[in-house]
PDB file of C-alpha atoms and ligand atoms in Angstrom:
ATOM      1  CA  MET A   1      13.473  -5.912 -21.079  1.00  0.00           C
ATOM      2  CA  ARG A   2      14.241  -9.284 -22.149  1.00  0.00           C
ATOM      3  CA  GLY A   3      13.245 -12.496 -24.480  1.00  0.00           C
ATOM      4  CA  SER A   4      11.517 -11.588 -28.320  1.00  0.00           C
ATOM      5  CA  GLY A   5       9.732  -8.521 -27.903  1.00  0.00           C
ATOM      6  CA  VAL A   6       7.896  -9.540 -24.205  1.00  0.00           C
ATOM      7  CA  ALA A   7       7.139  -7.369 -22.220  1.00  0.00           C
ATOM      8  CA  TYR A   8       8.062  -7.673 -18.968  1.00  0.00           C
ATOM      9  CA  PRO A   9       6.747  -7.461 -16.312  1.00  0.00           C
ATOM     10  CA  GLU A  10       3.402  -8.022 -17.646  1.00  0.00           C
ATOM     11  CA  LEU A  11       1.645  -6.424 -14.646  1.00  0.00           C
ATOM     12  CA  VAL A  12       2.343  -3.999 -12.081  1.00  0.00           C
ATOM     13  CA  ILE A  13       0.937  -4.201  -8.640  1.00  0.00           C
ATOM     14  CA  PHE A  14       0.852  -1.062  -6.404  1.00  0.00           C
ATOM     15  CA  ASP A  15       0.596  -0.434  -3.198  1.00  0.00           C
ATOM     16  CA  ASN A  16      -1.955   2.289  -2.707  1.00  0.00           C
ATOM     17  CA  ASP A  17      -0.561   4.311   0.804  1.00  0.00           C
ATOM     18  CA  GLY A  18       2.343   5.943   1.251  1.00  0.00           C
ATOM     19  CA  VAL A  19       2.952   4.223  -2.787  1.00  0.00           C
ATOM     20  CA  LEU A  20       0.264   6.269  -4.785  1.00  0.00           C
ATOM     21  CA  VAL A  21      -1.273   8.424  -2.925  1.00  0.00           C
ATOM     22  CA  ASP A  22       1.021  10.397  -0.142  1.00  0.00           C
ATOM     23  CA  SER A  23      -0.962   9.658   2.716  1.00  0.00           C
ATOM     24  CA  GLU A  24       0.379   8.031   5.532  1.00  0.00           C
ATOM     25  CA  ARG A  25       1.987  10.651   8.038  1.00  0.00           C
ATOM     26  CA  LEU A  26      -1.643  11.671   7.577  1.00  0.00           C
ATOM     27  CA  ALA A  27      -2.937   8.020   8.298  1.00  0.00           C
ATOM     28  CA  ASN A  28      -0.317   7.158  11.432  1.00  0.00           C
ATOM     29  CA  THR A  29      -1.053  10.769  13.220  1.00  0.00           C
ATOM     30  CA  ILE A  30      -4.311   9.392  12.866  1.00  0.00           C
ATOM     31  CA  LEU A  31      -3.554   5.899  14.349  1.00  0.00           C
ATOM     32  CA  ALA A  32      -0.978   7.153  17.129  1.00  0.00           C
ATOM     33  CA  GLU A  33      -4.078   9.847  18.751  1.00  0.00           C
ATOM     34  CA  LEU A  34      -6.599   7.418  18.676  1.00  0.00           C
ATOM     35  CA  LEU A  35      -4.857   4.792  20.556  1.00  0.00           C
ATOM     36  CA  THR A  36      -3.156   7.291  22.682  1.00  0.00           C
ATOM     37  CA  ASP A  37      -6.051   8.466  23.823  1.00  0.00           C
ATOM     38  CA  ALA A  38      -7.342   4.409  24.336  1.00  0.00           C
ATOM     39  CA  GLY A  39      -4.350   3.812  26.970  1.00  0.00           C
ATOM     40  CA  LEU A  40      -2.075   2.996  24.661  1.00  0.00           C
ATOM     41  CA  PRO A  41       0.626   5.712  24.502  1.00  0.00           C
ATOM     42  CA  TYR A  42       2.264   5.687  20.499  1.00  0.00           C
ATOM     43  CA  THR A  43       3.933   8.229  19.021  1.00  0.00           C
ATOM     44  CA  PHE A  44       4.203   8.850  14.924  1.00  0.00           C
ATOM     45  CA  GLU A  45       7.361   7.224  14.422  1.00  0.00           C
ATOM     46  CA  GLU A  46       5.795   3.953  16.279  1.00  0.00           C
ATOM     47  CA  ALA A  47       2.772   3.838  14.570  1.00  0.00           C
ATOM     48  CA  VAL A  48       4.806   3.547  11.441  1.00  0.00           C
ATOM     49  CA  ARG A  49       7.463   0.894  12.406  1.00  0.00           C
ATOM     50  CA  ASP A  50       4.380  -0.461  14.211  1.00  0.00           C
ATOM     51  CA  PHE A  51       2.002  -1.011  11.731  1.00  0.00           C
ATOM     52  CA  MET A  52       2.787   0.914   7.895  1.00  0.00           C
ATOM     53  CA  GLY A  53       1.209  -1.752   5.927  1.00  0.00           C
ATOM     54  CA  GLY A  54      -1.315  -4.118   7.983  1.00  0.00           C
ATOM     55  CA  SER A  55      -5.160  -3.617   8.101  1.00  0.00           C
ATOM     56  CA  MET A  56      -7.045  -2.083  10.725  1.00  0.00           C
ATOM     57  CA  VAL A  57      -8.203  -5.608  11.565  1.00  0.00           C
ATOM     58  CA  SER A  58      -4.797  -6.197  12.030  1.00  0.00           C
ATOM     59  CA  MET A  59      -3.878  -3.635  13.876  1.00  0.00           C
ATOM     60  CA  ARG A  60      -6.579  -4.206  16.527  1.00  0.00           C
ATOM     61  CA  THR A  61      -4.827  -7.348  16.828  1.00  0.00           C
ATOM     62  CA  LYS A  62      -1.657  -6.153  18.061  1.00  0.00           C
ATOM     63  CA  ALA A  63      -2.545  -2.987  19.720  1.00  0.00           C
ATOM     64  CA  GLU A  64      -5.283  -4.839  22.078  1.00  0.00           C
ATOM     65  CA  ALA A  65      -2.683  -7.811  22.935  1.00  0.00           C
ATOM     66  CA  ARG A  66      -0.368  -4.515  24.040  1.00  0.00           C
ATOM     67  CA  LEU A  67      -3.032  -2.924  26.111  1.00  0.00           C
ATOM     68  CA  GLY A  68      -4.229  -5.863  27.237  1.00  0.00           C
ATOM     69  CA  SER A  69      -8.158  -5.259  26.759  1.00  0.00           C
ATOM     70  CA  ALA A  70     -10.598  -3.903  24.232  1.00  0.00           C
ATOM     71  CA  LEU A  71     -10.040  -1.302  22.246  1.00  0.00           C
ATOM     72  CA  PRO A  72     -13.063   1.236  21.965  1.00  0.00           C
ATOM     73  CA  ALA A  73     -15.517  -0.044  19.462  1.00  0.00           C
ATOM     74  CA  ASP A  74     -15.854   2.918  17.675  1.00  0.00           C
ATOM     75  CA  LEU A  75     -12.723   3.759  17.196  1.00  0.00           C
ATOM     76  CA  GLU A  76     -11.854   2.705  13.313  1.00  0.00           C
ATOM     77  CA  ASP A  77     -14.592   4.376  12.212  1.00  0.00           C
ATOM     78  CA  ARG A  78     -13.278   7.604  14.132  1.00  0.00           C
ATOM     79  CA  TYR A  79      -9.852   6.724  12.270  1.00  0.00           C
ATOM     80  CA  HIS A  80     -11.802   7.194   9.223  1.00  0.00           C
ATOM     81  CA  GLN A  81     -13.729   9.970   9.504  1.00  0.00           C
ATOM     82  CA  ARG A  82     -10.620  11.898  10.737  1.00  0.00           C
ATOM     83  CA  LEU A  83      -8.229  10.071   8.103  1.00  0.00           C
ATOM     84  CA  PHE A  84     -10.831  10.850   5.217  1.00  0.00           C
ATOM     85  CA  ASP A  85     -11.663  14.174   6.409  1.00  0.00           C
ATOM     86  CA  GLY A  86      -8.308  14.946   5.976  1.00  0.00           C
ATOM     87  CA  PHE A  87      -8.489  13.255   2.346  1.00  0.00           C
ATOM     88  CA  ALA A  88      -9.515  16.599   1.605  1.00  0.00           C
ATOM     89  CA  THR A  89      -6.095  17.355   0.404  1.00  0.00           C
ATOM     90  CA  LEU A  90      -4.218  14.555  -0.267  1.00  0.00           C
ATOM     91  CA  GLN A  91      -1.691  14.161  -2.857  1.00  0.00           C
ATOM     92  CA  ALA A  92      -0.144  11.772  -5.483  1.00  0.00           C
ATOM     93  CA  VAL A  93       3.271  10.518  -4.312  1.00  0.00           C
ATOM     94  CA  PRO A  94       5.827  13.073  -6.158  1.00  0.00           C
ATOM     95  CA  GLY A  95       5.824  11.426  -9.951  1.00  0.00           C
ATOM     96  CA  VAL A  96       3.827   8.272  -9.283  1.00  0.00           C
ATOM     97  CA  GLU A  97       0.924   9.932 -12.075  1.00  0.00           C
ATOM     98  CA  ALA A  98       4.736   9.979 -14.874  1.00  0.00           C
ATOM     99  CA  VAL A  99       4.763   6.515 -13.964  1.00  0.00           C
ATOM    100  CA  LEU A 100       1.479   5.638 -14.201  1.00  0.00           C
ATOM    101  CA  ASP A 101       1.841   7.407 -18.633  1.00  0.00           C
ATOM    102  CA  ALA A 102       5.022   5.460 -18.837  1.00  0.00           C
ATOM    103  CA  LEU A 103       3.080   1.878 -18.431  1.00  0.00           C
ATOM    104  CA  ASP A 104      -0.401   3.298 -20.654  1.00  0.00           C
ATOM    105  CA  ALA A 105       2.263   3.707 -22.778  1.00  0.00           C
ATOM    106  CA  ALA A 106       3.592   0.977 -22.887  1.00  0.00           C
ATOM    107  CA  GLY A 107       0.506  -1.167 -22.765  1.00  0.00           C
ATOM    108  CA  THR A 108       1.735  -2.405 -18.807  1.00  0.00           C
ATOM    109  CA  PRO A 109      -1.238  -3.210 -16.942  1.00  0.00           C
ATOM    110  CA  TYR A 110      -1.166  -2.084 -13.421  1.00  0.00           C
ATOM    111  CA  CYS A 111      -3.574  -2.422 -10.236  1.00  0.00           C
ATOM    112  CA  VAL A 112      -3.785  -1.323  -6.825  1.00  0.00           C
ATOM    113  CA  ALA A 113      -3.792  -4.219  -3.601  1.00  0.00           C
ATOM    114  CA  SER A 114      -3.829  -2.696  -0.479  1.00  0.00           C
ATOM    115  CA  SER A 115      -4.640  -3.657   3.787  1.00  0.00           C
ATOM    116  CA  GLY A 116      -6.986  -0.282   3.122  1.00  0.00           C
ATOM    117  CA  THR A 117     -10.338  -1.001   3.039  1.00  0.00           C
ATOM    118  CA  HIS A 118     -12.454  -0.801  -0.960  1.00  0.00           C
ATOM    119  CA  GLN A 119     -13.888   2.797   0.832  1.00  0.00           C
ATOM    120  CA  ARG A 120     -10.642   4.054   1.570  1.00  0.00           C
ATOM    121  CA  ILE A 121      -8.732   3.240  -1.329  1.00  0.00           C
ATOM    122  CA  ARG A 122     -11.548   4.704  -3.726  1.00  0.00           C
ATOM    123  CA  THR A 123     -11.385   7.982  -1.691  1.00  0.00           C
ATOM    124  CA  ALA A 124      -8.039   8.130  -1.564  1.00  0.00           C
ATOM    125  CA  LEU A 125      -7.460   7.780  -5.264  1.00  0.00           C
ATOM    126  CA  THR A 126     -10.570   9.671  -5.817  1.00  0.00           C
ATOM    127  CA  ALA A 127      -8.904  12.841  -4.331  1.00  0.00           C
ATOM    128  CA  VAL A 128      -5.903  12.316  -6.831  1.00  0.00           C
ATOM    129  CA  GLY A 129      -7.300  12.425 -10.045  1.00  0.00           C
ATOM    130  CA  PHE A 130      -6.405   8.642 -10.060  1.00  0.00           C
ATOM    131  CA  TRP A 131      -9.446   6.691  -9.677  1.00  0.00           C
ATOM    132  CA  SER A 132      -9.981   6.099 -13.312  1.00  0.00           C
ATOM    133  CA  ARG A 133      -7.149   5.002 -13.762  1.00  0.00           C
ATOM    134  CA  PHE A 134      -7.399   1.435 -11.711  1.00  0.00           C
ATOM    135  CA  GLU A 135     -11.793   1.242 -11.782  1.00  0.00           C
ATOM    136  CA  GLY A 136     -12.258  -2.453 -11.280  1.00  0.00           C
ATOM    137  CA  ARG A 137      -8.093  -3.208 -11.034  1.00  0.00           C
ATOM    138  CA  VAL A 138      -9.198  -2.587  -7.041  1.00  0.00           C
ATOM    139  CA  PHE A 139      -7.827  -5.232  -4.526  1.00  0.00           C
ATOM    140  CA  SER A 140      -8.488  -4.581  -1.005  1.00  0.00           C
ATOM    141  CA  ALA A 141      -7.542  -6.734   2.192  1.00  0.00           C
ATOM    142  CA  GLU A 142     -11.236  -6.665   2.666  1.00  0.00           C
ATOM    143  CA  ASP A 143     -11.431  -9.042  -0.901  1.00  0.00           C
ATOM    144  CA  VAL A 144      -9.185 -11.544   1.150  1.00  0.00           C
ATOM    145  CA  ALA A 145      -9.414 -14.425   4.004  1.00  0.00           C
ATOM    146  CA  HIS A 146      -5.825 -13.249   5.414  1.00  0.00           C
ATOM    147  CA  GLY A 147      -3.646  -9.509   4.507  1.00  0.00           C
ATOM    148  CA  LYS A 148       0.008  -8.980   4.198  1.00  0.00           C
ATOM    149  CA  PRO A 149       2.294 -10.160   4.889  1.00  0.00           C
ATOM    150  CA  ALA A 150       0.385 -13.353   4.231  1.00  0.00           C
ATOM    151  CA  PRO A 151       0.752 -13.617   0.096  1.00  0.00           C
ATOM    152  CA  ASP A 152      -3.336 -13.895  -0.254  1.00  0.00           C
ATOM    153  CA  LEU A 153      -4.296 -10.167  -1.003  1.00  0.00           C
ATOM    154  CA  PHE A 154      -1.460 -10.559  -4.253  1.00  0.00           C
ATOM    155  CA  LEU A 155      -1.893 -13.849  -5.665  1.00  0.00           C
ATOM    156  CA  HIS A 156      -5.807 -12.594  -5.439  1.00  0.00           C
ATOM    157  CA  ALA A 157      -5.037  -9.522  -7.625  1.00  0.00           C
ATOM    158  CA  ALA A 158      -2.730 -12.040 -10.133  1.00  0.00           C
ATOM    159  CA  ALA A 159      -5.182 -13.983  -9.967  1.00  0.00           C
ATOM    160  CA  ALA A 160      -8.200 -11.810 -11.310  1.00  0.00           C
ATOM    161  CA  LEU A 161      -6.313 -10.370 -13.789  1.00  0.00           C
ATOM    162  CA  ASP A 162      -5.628 -13.711 -15.815  1.00  0.00           C
ATOM    163  CA  THR A 163      -1.075 -13.455 -14.729  1.00  0.00           C
ATOM    164  CA  LYS A 164       0.898 -15.917 -13.413  1.00  0.00           C
ATOM    165  CA  PRO A 165       2.918 -14.452  -9.629  1.00  0.00           C
ATOM    166  CA  ASP A 166       6.359 -14.437 -11.678  1.00  0.00           C
ATOM    167  CA  ARG A 167       5.065 -12.068 -13.717  1.00  0.00           C
ATOM    168  CA  CYS A 168       4.000  -9.740 -11.347  1.00  0.00           C
ATOM    169  CA  ALA A 169       6.137  -6.835 -10.243  1.00  0.00           C
ATOM    170  CA  VAL A 170       5.293  -5.244  -6.874  1.00  0.00           C
ATOM    171  CA  ILE A 171       5.318  -2.123  -5.772  1.00  0.00           C
ATOM    172  CA  GLU A 172       5.555  -1.654  -2.117  1.00  0.00           C
ATOM    173  CA  ASP A 173       7.202   1.296   0.545  1.00  0.00           C
ATOM    174  CA  SER A 174       6.693  -1.545   4.007  1.00  0.00           C
ATOM    175  CA  PRO A 175       8.001  -3.925   5.331  1.00  0.00           C
ATOM    176  CA  LEU A 176       4.755  -6.070   5.821  1.00  0.00           C
ATOM    177  CA  GLY A 177       4.152  -5.548   2.039  1.00  0.00           C
ATOM    178  CA  VAL A 178       7.886  -6.900   0.611  1.00  0.00           C
ATOM    179  CA  ALA A 179       7.058 -10.395   2.563  1.00  0.00           C
ATOM    180  CA  ALA A 180       3.501 -10.534   1.256  1.00  0.00           C
ATOM    181  CA  ALA A 181       5.420 -10.141  -2.173  1.00  0.00           C
ATOM    182  CA  ASN A 182       7.864 -12.145  -1.787  1.00  0.00           C
ATOM    183  CA  ALA A 183       5.265 -14.987  -0.334  1.00  0.00           C
ATOM    184  CA  ALA A 184       3.383 -14.720  -3.458  1.00  0.00           C
ATOM    185  CA  GLY A 185       6.445 -15.566  -5.494  1.00  0.00           C
ATOM    186  CA  MET A 186       6.926 -11.906  -7.253  1.00  0.00           C
ATOM    187  CA  THR A 187       9.512  -9.270  -8.040  1.00  0.00           C
ATOM    188  CA  VAL A 188       9.325  -6.029  -5.332  1.00  0.00           C
ATOM    189  CA  PHE A 189      10.274  -3.372  -5.710  1.00  0.00           C
ATOM    190  CA  GLY A 190      10.333  -1.082  -2.184  1.00  0.00           C
ATOM    191  CA  TYR A 191       9.705   2.407  -2.428  1.00  0.00           C
ATOM    192  CA  ALA A 192      12.239   3.895   0.831  1.00  0.00           C
ATOM    193  CA  ALA A 193      10.631   7.453   0.951  1.00  0.00           C
ATOM    194  CA  MET A 194       9.194   6.689   4.829  1.00  0.00           C
ATOM    195  CA  THR A 195      10.362   3.667   5.401  1.00  0.00           C
ATOM    196  CA  PRO A 196      14.304   3.106   6.393  1.00  0.00           C
ATOM    197  CA  PRO A 197      15.668   0.919   3.399  1.00  0.00           C
ATOM    198  CA  ASP A 198      16.745  -1.939   5.379  1.00  0.00           C
ATOM    199  CA  ARG A 199      13.826  -2.830   6.478  1.00  0.00           C
ATOM    200  CA  LEU A 200      12.957  -3.193   3.168  1.00  0.00           C
ATOM    201  CA  ALA A 201      15.859  -4.968   2.171  1.00  0.00           C
ATOM    202  CA  SER A 202      14.354  -8.191   1.186  1.00  0.00           C
ATOM    203  CA  ALA A 203      13.479  -6.424  -1.643  1.00  0.00           C
ATOM    204  CA  ASP A 204      14.691  -7.159  -5.535  1.00  0.00           C
ATOM    205  CA  ALA A 205      15.700  -3.300  -5.455  1.00  0.00           C
ATOM    206  CA  THR A 206      14.724  -0.192  -3.360  1.00  0.00           C
ATOM    207  CA  PHE A 207      14.551   3.373  -4.593  1.00  0.00           C
ATOM    208  CA  HIS A 208      14.356   6.267  -3.890  1.00  0.00           C
ATOM    209  CA  GLU A 209      12.286   8.685  -5.699  1.00  0.00           C
ATOM    210  CA  MET A 210       9.291   6.801  -8.192  1.00  0.00           C
ATOM    211  CA  ALA A 211      11.474   8.838 -11.153  1.00  0.00           C
ATOM    212  CA  ALA A 212      14.221   5.751 -10.814  1.00  0.00           C
ATOM    213  CA  LEU A 213      10.779   3.165 -10.676  1.00  0.00           C
ATOM    214  CA  PRO A 214       9.924   2.596 -15.066  1.00  0.00           C
ATOM    215  CA  THR A 215      13.988   1.277 -15.459  1.00  0.00           C
ATOM    216  CA  LEU A 216      14.014  -1.391 -12.643  1.00  0.00           C
ATOM    217  CA  LEU A 217      10.867  -2.296 -14.649  1.00  0.00           C
ATOM    218  CA  ASP A 218      12.176  -2.832 -17.526  1.00  0.00           C
ATOM    219  CA  ARG A 219      15.114  -4.650 -15.689  1.00  0.00           C
ATOM    220  CA  SER A 220      12.793  -6.406 -13.741  1.00  0.00           C
TER     221      SER A 220
HETATM  222 MG1   MG B   1       2.037   1.250   2.222  1.00  0.00          MG
END
């Protein structure tokens, strides 16, 4: 902690998928299967590489450019149906509940800013028992014109919670999210669980276990 007894950061902004909820394996498995069925062969690993951290709007734009034609109009609906079915067994990311407990104990506010839809965020956070901790402090790519890697979503969250961007710390697990946080002028910590650390190299620091995060936040 720096300064004269003022807690830093003043706001911690969590990504959702892969940071709060352990959803990326399920989500990218489903996405790869749907794209393959639509005539664009994709493996799980390729879906992670190309789409993890982005919105379904940006996924469609990129995939259709590669395919050279339109994806089925109901692809997003089928994706979310299968995803929400799978959320019945969704788990929180290991160790993140203790991080939230530590922030609560320190009186440090936090929120979630996700490329997912509001319905997806609410469904996921409810499934792992976190909804009451975030209700009223949930920000979705649906709320802004440009999702990650644009800074819009993080800046929107900071403004809504009356916090200057340079007082915010972002927790992200995707290159798109780290780029968005950098563009917003925020401190960003990269959770390198599924993503190779070198792809998060533009973060202020990377970490591999949630237990390491409170110390990083204290120093930010
Ligand atoms: Mg993520």
